[in-house]
C-alpha positions as MATLAB code, in Angstrom:
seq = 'XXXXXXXXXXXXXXXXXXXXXXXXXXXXXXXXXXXXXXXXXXXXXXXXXXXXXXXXXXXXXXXXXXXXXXXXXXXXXXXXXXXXXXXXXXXXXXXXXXXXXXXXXXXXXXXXXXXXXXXXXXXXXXXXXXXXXXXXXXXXXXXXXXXXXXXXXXXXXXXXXXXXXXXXXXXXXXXXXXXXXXXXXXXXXXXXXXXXXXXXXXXXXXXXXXXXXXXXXXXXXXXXXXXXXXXXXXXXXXXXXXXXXXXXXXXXXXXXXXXXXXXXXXXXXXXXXXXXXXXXXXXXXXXXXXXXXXXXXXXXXXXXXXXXXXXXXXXXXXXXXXXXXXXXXXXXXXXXXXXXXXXXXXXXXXXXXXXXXXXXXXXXXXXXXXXXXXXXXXXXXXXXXXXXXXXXXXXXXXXXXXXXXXXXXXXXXXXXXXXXXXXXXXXXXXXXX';
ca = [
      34.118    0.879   17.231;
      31.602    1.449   19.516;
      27.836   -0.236   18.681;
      24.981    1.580   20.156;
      22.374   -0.621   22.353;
      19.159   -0.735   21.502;
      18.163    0.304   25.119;
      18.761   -0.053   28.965;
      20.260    2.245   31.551;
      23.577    3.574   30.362;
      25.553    1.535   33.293;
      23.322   -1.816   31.851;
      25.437   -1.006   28.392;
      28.739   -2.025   29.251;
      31.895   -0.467   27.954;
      32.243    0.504   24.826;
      28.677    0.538   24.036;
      26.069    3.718   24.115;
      22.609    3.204   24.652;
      20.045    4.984   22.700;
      19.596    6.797   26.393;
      23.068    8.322   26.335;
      22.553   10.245   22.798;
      21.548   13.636   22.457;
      18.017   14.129   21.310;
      18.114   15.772   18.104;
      20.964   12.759   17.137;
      18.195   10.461   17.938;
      15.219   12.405   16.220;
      17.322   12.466   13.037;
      18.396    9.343   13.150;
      14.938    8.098   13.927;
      13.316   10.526   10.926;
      15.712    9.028    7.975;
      14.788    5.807    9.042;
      11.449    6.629    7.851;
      12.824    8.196    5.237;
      14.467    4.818    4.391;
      12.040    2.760    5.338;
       9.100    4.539    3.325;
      11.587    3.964    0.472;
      11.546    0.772    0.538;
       7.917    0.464    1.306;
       6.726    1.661   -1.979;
       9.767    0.724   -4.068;
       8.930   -3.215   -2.984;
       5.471   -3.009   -3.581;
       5.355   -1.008   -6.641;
       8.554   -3.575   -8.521;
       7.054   -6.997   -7.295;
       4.381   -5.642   -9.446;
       5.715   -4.170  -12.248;
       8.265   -6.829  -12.351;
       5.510   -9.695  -12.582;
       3.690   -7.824  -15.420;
       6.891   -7.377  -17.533;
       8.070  -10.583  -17.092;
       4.650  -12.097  -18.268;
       4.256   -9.665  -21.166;
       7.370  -10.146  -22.752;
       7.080  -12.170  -25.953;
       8.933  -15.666  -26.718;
       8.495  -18.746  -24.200;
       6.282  -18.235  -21.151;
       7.955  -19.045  -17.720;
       6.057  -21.553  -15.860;
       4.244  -18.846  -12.504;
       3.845  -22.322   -9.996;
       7.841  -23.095  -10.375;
       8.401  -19.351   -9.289;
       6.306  -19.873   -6.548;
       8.140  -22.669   -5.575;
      11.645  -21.140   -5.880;
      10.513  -18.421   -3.912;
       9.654  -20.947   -1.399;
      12.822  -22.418   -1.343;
      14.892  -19.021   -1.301;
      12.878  -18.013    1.212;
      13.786  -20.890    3.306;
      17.181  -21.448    2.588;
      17.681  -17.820    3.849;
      15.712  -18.179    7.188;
      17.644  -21.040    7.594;
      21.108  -18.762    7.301;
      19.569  -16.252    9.635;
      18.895  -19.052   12.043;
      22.336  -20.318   11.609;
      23.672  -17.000   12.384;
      21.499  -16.416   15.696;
      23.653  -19.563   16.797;
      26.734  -18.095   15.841;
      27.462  -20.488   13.529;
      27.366  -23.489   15.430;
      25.289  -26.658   13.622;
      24.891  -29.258   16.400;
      22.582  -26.055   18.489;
      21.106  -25.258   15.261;
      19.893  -29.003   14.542;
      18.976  -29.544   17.920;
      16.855  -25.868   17.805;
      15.063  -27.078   14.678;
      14.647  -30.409   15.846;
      12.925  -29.413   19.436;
      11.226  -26.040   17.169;
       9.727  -28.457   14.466;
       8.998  -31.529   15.460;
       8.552  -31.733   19.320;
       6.567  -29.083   19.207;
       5.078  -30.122   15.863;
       1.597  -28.583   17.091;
       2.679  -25.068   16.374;
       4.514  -26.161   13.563;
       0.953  -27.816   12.069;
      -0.593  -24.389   12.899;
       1.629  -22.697   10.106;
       0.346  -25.489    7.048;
      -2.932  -23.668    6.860;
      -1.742  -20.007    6.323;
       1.184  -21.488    4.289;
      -1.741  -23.276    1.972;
      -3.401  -20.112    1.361;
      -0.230  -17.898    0.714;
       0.919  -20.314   -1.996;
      -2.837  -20.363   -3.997;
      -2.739  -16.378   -3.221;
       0.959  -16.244   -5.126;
      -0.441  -18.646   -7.759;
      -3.572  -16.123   -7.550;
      -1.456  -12.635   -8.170;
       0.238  -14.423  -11.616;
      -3.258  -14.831  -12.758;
      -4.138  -11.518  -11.911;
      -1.286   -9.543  -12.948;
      -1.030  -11.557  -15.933;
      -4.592  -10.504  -17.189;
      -4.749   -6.923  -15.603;
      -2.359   -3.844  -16.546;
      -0.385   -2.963  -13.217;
      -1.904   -0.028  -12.199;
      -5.257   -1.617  -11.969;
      -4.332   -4.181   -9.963;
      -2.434   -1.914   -7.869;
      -5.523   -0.611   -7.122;
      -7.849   -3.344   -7.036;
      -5.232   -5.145   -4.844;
      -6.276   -3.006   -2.214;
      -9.607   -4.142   -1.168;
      -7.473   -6.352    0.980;
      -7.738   -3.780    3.677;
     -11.577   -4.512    3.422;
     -11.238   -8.294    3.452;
      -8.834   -8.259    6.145;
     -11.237   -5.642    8.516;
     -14.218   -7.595    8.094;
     -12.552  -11.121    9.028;
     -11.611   -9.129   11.955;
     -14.891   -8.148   12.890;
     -16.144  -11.856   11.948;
     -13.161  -13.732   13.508;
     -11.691  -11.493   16.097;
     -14.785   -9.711   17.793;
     -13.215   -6.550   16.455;
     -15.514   -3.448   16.247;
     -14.968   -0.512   13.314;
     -15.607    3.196   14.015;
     -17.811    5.144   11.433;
     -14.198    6.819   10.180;
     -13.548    3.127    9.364;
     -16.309    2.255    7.724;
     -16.410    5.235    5.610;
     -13.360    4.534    4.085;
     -14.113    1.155    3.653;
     -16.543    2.168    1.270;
     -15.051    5.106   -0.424;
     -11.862    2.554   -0.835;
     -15.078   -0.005   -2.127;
     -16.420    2.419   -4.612;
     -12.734    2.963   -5.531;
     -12.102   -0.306   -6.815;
     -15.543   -0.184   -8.342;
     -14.945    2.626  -10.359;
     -11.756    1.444  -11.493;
     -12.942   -2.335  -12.692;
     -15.698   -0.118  -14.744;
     -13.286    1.925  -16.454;
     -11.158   -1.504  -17.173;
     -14.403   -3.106  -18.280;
     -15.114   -0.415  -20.916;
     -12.374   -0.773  -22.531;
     -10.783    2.145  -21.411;
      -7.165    0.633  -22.603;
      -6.061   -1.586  -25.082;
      -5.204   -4.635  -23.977;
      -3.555   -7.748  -25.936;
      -6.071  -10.379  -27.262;
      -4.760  -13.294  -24.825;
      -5.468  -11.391  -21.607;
      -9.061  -12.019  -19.801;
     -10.002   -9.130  -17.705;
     -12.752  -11.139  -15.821;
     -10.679  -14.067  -14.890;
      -8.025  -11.367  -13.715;
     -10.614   -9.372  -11.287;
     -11.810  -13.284  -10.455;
      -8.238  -13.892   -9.100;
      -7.826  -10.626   -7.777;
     -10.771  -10.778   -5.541;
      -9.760  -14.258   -4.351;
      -6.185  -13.399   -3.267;
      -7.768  -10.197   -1.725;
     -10.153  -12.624    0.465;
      -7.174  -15.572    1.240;
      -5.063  -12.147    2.252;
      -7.670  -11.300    4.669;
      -8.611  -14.561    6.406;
      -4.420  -15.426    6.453;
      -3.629  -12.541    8.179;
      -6.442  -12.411   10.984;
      -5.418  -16.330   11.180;
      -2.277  -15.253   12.200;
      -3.407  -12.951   14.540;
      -5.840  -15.962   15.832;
      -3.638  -19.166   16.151;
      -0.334  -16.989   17.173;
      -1.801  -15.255   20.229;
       1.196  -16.194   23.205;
       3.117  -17.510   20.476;
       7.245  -17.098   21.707;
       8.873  -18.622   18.428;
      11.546  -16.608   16.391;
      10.321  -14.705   13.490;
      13.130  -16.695   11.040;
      11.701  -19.684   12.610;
       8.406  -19.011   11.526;
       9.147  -17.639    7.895;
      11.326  -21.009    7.653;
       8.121  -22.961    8.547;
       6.633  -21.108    5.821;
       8.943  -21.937    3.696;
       8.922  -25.766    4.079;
       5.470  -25.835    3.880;
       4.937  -23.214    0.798;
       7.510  -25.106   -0.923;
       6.020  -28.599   -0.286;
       2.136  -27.262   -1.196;
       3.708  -25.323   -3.832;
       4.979  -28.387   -5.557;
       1.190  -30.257   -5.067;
       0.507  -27.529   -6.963;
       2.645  -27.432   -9.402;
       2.051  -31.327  -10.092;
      -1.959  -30.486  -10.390;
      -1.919  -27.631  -12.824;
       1.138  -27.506  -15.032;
       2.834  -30.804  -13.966;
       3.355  -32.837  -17.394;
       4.339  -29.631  -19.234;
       7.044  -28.663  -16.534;
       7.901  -32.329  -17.097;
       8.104  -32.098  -20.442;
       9.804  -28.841  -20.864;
      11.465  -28.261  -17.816;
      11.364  -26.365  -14.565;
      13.268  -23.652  -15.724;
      11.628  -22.785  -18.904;
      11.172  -19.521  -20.445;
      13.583  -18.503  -17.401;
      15.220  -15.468  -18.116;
      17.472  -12.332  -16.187;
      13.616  -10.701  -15.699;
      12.054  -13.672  -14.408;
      14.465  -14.299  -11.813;
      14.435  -10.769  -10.861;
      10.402  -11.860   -9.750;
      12.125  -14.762   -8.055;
      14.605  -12.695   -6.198;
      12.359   -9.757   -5.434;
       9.465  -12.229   -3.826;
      12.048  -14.451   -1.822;
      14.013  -11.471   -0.270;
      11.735   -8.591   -0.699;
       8.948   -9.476    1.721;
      12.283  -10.364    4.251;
      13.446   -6.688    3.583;
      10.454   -5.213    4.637;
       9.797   -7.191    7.563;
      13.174   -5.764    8.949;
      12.589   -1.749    8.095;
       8.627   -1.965    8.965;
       9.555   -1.241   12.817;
      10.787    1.950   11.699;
       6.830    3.027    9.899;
       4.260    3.996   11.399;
       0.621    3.526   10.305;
       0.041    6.708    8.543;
       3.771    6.003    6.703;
       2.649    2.949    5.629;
      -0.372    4.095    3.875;
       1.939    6.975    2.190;
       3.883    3.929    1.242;
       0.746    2.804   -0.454;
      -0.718    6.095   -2.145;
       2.868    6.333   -3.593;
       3.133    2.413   -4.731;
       0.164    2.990   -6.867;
       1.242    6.508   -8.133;
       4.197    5.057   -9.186;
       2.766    2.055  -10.264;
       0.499    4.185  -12.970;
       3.308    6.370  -14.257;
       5.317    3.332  -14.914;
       2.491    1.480  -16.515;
       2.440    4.442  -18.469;
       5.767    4.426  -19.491;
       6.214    0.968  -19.823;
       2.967   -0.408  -21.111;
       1.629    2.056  -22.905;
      -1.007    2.413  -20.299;
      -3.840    5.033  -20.617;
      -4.856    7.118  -17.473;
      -8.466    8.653  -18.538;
     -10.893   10.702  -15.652;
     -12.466    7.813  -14.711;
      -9.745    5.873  -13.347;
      -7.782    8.733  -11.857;
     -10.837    9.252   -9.779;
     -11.001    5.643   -8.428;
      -7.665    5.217   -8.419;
      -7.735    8.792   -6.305;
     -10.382    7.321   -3.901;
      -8.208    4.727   -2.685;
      -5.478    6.401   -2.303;
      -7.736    8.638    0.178;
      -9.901    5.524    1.658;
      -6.288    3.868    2.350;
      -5.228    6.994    4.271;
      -8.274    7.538    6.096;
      -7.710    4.314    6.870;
      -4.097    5.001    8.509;
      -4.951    7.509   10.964;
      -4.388    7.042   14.455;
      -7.701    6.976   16.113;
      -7.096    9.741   18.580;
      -6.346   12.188   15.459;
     -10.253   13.409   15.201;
     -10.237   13.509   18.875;
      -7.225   15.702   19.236;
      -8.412   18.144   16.105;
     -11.615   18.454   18.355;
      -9.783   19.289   21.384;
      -7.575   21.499   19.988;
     -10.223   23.384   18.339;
     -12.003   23.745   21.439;
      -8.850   25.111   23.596;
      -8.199   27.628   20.835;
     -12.157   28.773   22.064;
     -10.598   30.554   25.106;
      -9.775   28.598   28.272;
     -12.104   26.527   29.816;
     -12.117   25.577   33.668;
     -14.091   22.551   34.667;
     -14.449   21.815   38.956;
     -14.478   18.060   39.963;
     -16.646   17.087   41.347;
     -15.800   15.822   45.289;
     -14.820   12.433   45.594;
     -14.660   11.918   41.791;
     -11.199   10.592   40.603;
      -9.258   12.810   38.062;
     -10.820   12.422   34.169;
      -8.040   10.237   32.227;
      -5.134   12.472   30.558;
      -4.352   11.293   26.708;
      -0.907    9.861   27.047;
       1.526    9.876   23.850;
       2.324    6.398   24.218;
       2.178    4.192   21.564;
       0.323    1.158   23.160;
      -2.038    3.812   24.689;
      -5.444    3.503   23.391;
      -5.642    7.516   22.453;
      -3.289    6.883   19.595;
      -4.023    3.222   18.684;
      -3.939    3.299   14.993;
      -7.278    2.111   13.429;
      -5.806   -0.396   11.342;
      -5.570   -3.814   12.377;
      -3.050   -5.925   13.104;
      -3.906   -7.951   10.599;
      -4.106   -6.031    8.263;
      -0.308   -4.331    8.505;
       0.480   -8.458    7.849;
      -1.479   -8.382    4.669;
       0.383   -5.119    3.586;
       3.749   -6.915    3.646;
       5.253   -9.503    1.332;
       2.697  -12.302    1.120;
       3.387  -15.714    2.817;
       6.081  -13.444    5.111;
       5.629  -13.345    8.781;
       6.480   -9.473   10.234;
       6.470   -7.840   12.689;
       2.838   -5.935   13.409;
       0.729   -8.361   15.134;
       0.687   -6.672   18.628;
      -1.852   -9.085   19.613;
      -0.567  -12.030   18.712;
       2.614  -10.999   20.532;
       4.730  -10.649   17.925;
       7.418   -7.975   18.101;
       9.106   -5.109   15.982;
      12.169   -6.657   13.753;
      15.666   -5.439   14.800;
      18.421   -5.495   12.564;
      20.479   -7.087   15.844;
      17.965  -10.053   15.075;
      19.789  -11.200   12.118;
      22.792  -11.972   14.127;
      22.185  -12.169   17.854;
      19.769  -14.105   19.637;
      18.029  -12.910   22.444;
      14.887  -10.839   23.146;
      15.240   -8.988   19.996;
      15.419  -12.392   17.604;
      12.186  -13.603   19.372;
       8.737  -12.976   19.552;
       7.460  -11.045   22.935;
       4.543  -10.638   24.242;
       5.494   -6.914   24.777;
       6.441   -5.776   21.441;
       4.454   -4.312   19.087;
       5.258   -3.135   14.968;
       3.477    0.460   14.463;
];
C-alpha cells in the first residue's frame, strides 16, 4: 500500500511513496477541506462534552466523586500515554527510550524545571473548572470561560511586548460586556438552580482559571522560545509534574476524607468518562489542530457554546431568556472578531477600491517596488490576530499543542505518533494556524 509523504520533491519520496506534490489538486483541496471538516468536529464536540460531562457527573445525586483524584488520574493517563507515544517514536525499543528520558529529564533537568511552573498552574486551573462547573449551569460557564481570550491578550501585551489593533480591542470588550451581561442574568436569578450551588464562588473560580489560563499560556510562549524537545516529551513532563502537584493537592484539601473513603469514591461509568475525556481529549486535539485555522477555531467556539446551551437545555432544564442570548450572542461575535486574519479589513478595503475602476499609480524613479501581499501563511498580511498564546489556552488545559509559532513549536502530524524525526519534534520553522 502506498503511504503518501508529507512533502519533498517526488524523486526525495522513494518508491512506493507519493508526496503531497505528486497529487492532483482538487485530491488535495478535498482532502485538505474534510480535514477541517473533521477537525472542526472535534473542536467543538471536545470542548462542548468536557463540559457537559463535568456538570452531569457533579449533578447527579448519591455519593460525590472526589474532583482532586480526577485531576490526578488525568495526570497519570495523560502520562502513561505520552510515555507509549514516546515508546513508539523508538520503535519499541526500551534501552533508547530510557536512555532518551534519562538525557531529556534529568541532564537537561533545566528545561525540565521550566515545565513545574505551568504544570502548577494547570493543576489549580483543573481543580478551578470543578469548582466552577460545579456551581454554574454549563452554558454559563461556556461563556464566561471565554474571557480567557482577554486574560491571555493582555499577558501578552504585559509579558510579551505584544501590541493589539483597535479590531482587537473592540472585541475584547464586546467579548467583556458579553460575559458581563451573562453573570447579570445568572445573578438575577434568571434560572433555578439547586440550593447547594454558590454562584459567586463559581464566577470566583471561573475568573481565576481564566487568569492562570492566560499567564500559562504566554509562559509557554516565554520560557519555550528555541525550545527543540518533542511535543510527547513535553506533555509527559506535564504529566509527572501535574500528577505529583496534583497529589500535594489532593493531601491539602480533601486528604483525610480520600483517606477515609477512598480514592475512588463516588466513581462511576460518568465520572470516568470526565477522566477519559480530560486525559485523551486535550491529546486528540493537539493532533487535528494543524488542520484549523484561526477563523475555524473560533467557529469551533461559537458552536461549543451553542451546543453547550441546547444541551443544558435539554439536560438541565436550563432556561435561555433575552438577556443571556444577547451576551451569550456577543461572545460568540467578540470571539470571531477575534479570529480574523489581520489582513481581512485590509483586503475588503482593497477590493472595494479596485471595484472603483482601475487605478494606475507611477513610481517614483529610484523608489523600489511597494510590497505585494503574499498568501503565505507566515506572511504578516494574513497573520491571524490571535496570539499564540492564546490558540494554547483554547486547547485541553495542562496539554502542550501545537500553535506557539514563536516559541518554535510546530504543527502535530499524525506520522508523529509513530516515527521520529522532524515531524515528532519541535522546529523552529513550524507553525499551528
Amino acid at each position: 500500500m502506498a503511504a503518501v509523504g508529507s512533502g519533498g520533491s517526488p524523486a526525495a519520496a522513494g518508491p512506493g511513496v507519493v508526496s503531497a506534490g505528486m497529487l492532483e489538486p482538487g485530491t488535495t483541496t478535498a482532502a485538505h477541506r474534510r480535514l477541517k471538516y473533521i477537525s472542526l468536529a472535534v473542536l467543538v464536540v471536545q470542548n462542548a462534552s468536557l463540559i457537559l460531562s463535568i456538570r452531569y457527573a457533579r449533578t447527579l445525586p448519591g455519593d460525590r466523586f472526589f474532583a482532586t483524584t480526577a485531576v490526578v488520574m488525568a495526570e497519570v493517563l495523560k502520562g502513561l500515554t505520552c510515555l507509549l507515544l514516546l515508546f513508539a517514536q523508538k520503535r519499541g525499543n526500551v534501552k533508547h527510550l530510557v536512555l532518551f528520558l534519562h538525557e531529556a529529564v534529568l541532564v537537561q533537568y533545566v528545561d525540565t524545571l521550566k515545565l513545574a511552573v505551568p504544570s502548577l498552574i494547570y493543576t489549580l486551573q483543573n481543580n478551578l473548572q470543578y469548582v466552577a462547573i460545579s456551581n454554574l449551569p454549563a452554558a454559563t460557564f461556556q461563556v464566561t470561560y471565554q474571557l480567557k481570550i482577554l486574560t491571555t491578550a493582555l499577558f501578552s501585551v504585559l509579558m510579551l511586548n505584544r501590541s493589539l489593533s483597535r479590531l482587537q480591542w473592540a472585541s475584547l470588550l464586546l467579548l467583556f460586556t458579553g460575559v458581563a451581561i451573562v453573570q447579570a442574568q445568572q445573578a438575577g436569578g434568571g434560572s433555578p438552580r439547586p440550593l447547594d450551588q454558590n454562584p459567586g464562588a463559581g464566577l470566583a473560580a471561573v475568573v481565576a482559571s481564566c487568569l492562570s489560563s492566560g499567564f500559562a499560556g504566554v509562559y509557554f510562549e516565554k520560557i519555550l522560545k528555541g525550545s527543540s524537545g518533542s511535543v510527547w516529551l513535553r506533555n509527559l513532563q506535564l504529566g509527572l509534574f501535574g500528577t505529583a502537584l496534583g497529589l500535594v493537592g489532593l493531601w491539602w484539601a480533601e486528604g483525610t476524607a480520600v483517606a477515609h473513603r477512598g480514592f475512588f469514591f463516588g466513581y462511576t461509568p460518568a465520572v470516568w468518562g470526565v477522566v477519559l475525556n480530560q486525559a485523551f481529549g486535550g491529546l486528540l486535539v493537539a493532533v487535528v489542530v494543524k488542520y484549523a485555522d484561526n477563523i475555524l477555531k473560533g467557529f469551533a467556539t461559537s458552536l461549543s457554546i451553542v451546543l453547550s446551551t441546547v444541551a443544558s437545555i435539554r439536560l438541565f432544564g436550563f432556561h435561555v431568556d433575552p438577556l443571556f442570548a444577547l451576551g451569550a450572542g456577543l461572545v460568540i461575535g467578540a470571539v470571531y472578531l477575534y479570529s480574523l486574519p489581520r489582513g481581512a479589513a485590509k483586503a475588503i478595503a482593497s477590493a472595494s477600491a479596485s471595484t472603483s475602476g482601475p487605478c494606475t499609480h507611477q513610481q517614483p524613479p529610484g523608489q523600489p517596488p511597494p510590497p505585494q501581499l503574499s498568501s503565505h501563511r507566515g506572511d504578516v498580511s494574513t497573520e491571524p490576530f490571535l496570539p499564540k498564546s492564546v490558540l494554547v489556552a483554547h486547547q485541553g488545559e495542562g496539554f502542550l499543542a501545537a500553535g506557539i509559532e514563536d516559541a518554535g513549536l510546530a504543527s502535530l502530524s499524525l506520522l508523529a505518533l509513530v516515527q521520529p524525526g522532524p515531524n515528532a519534534l519541535i522546529s523552529t520553522g513550524g507553525g499551528g494556524g
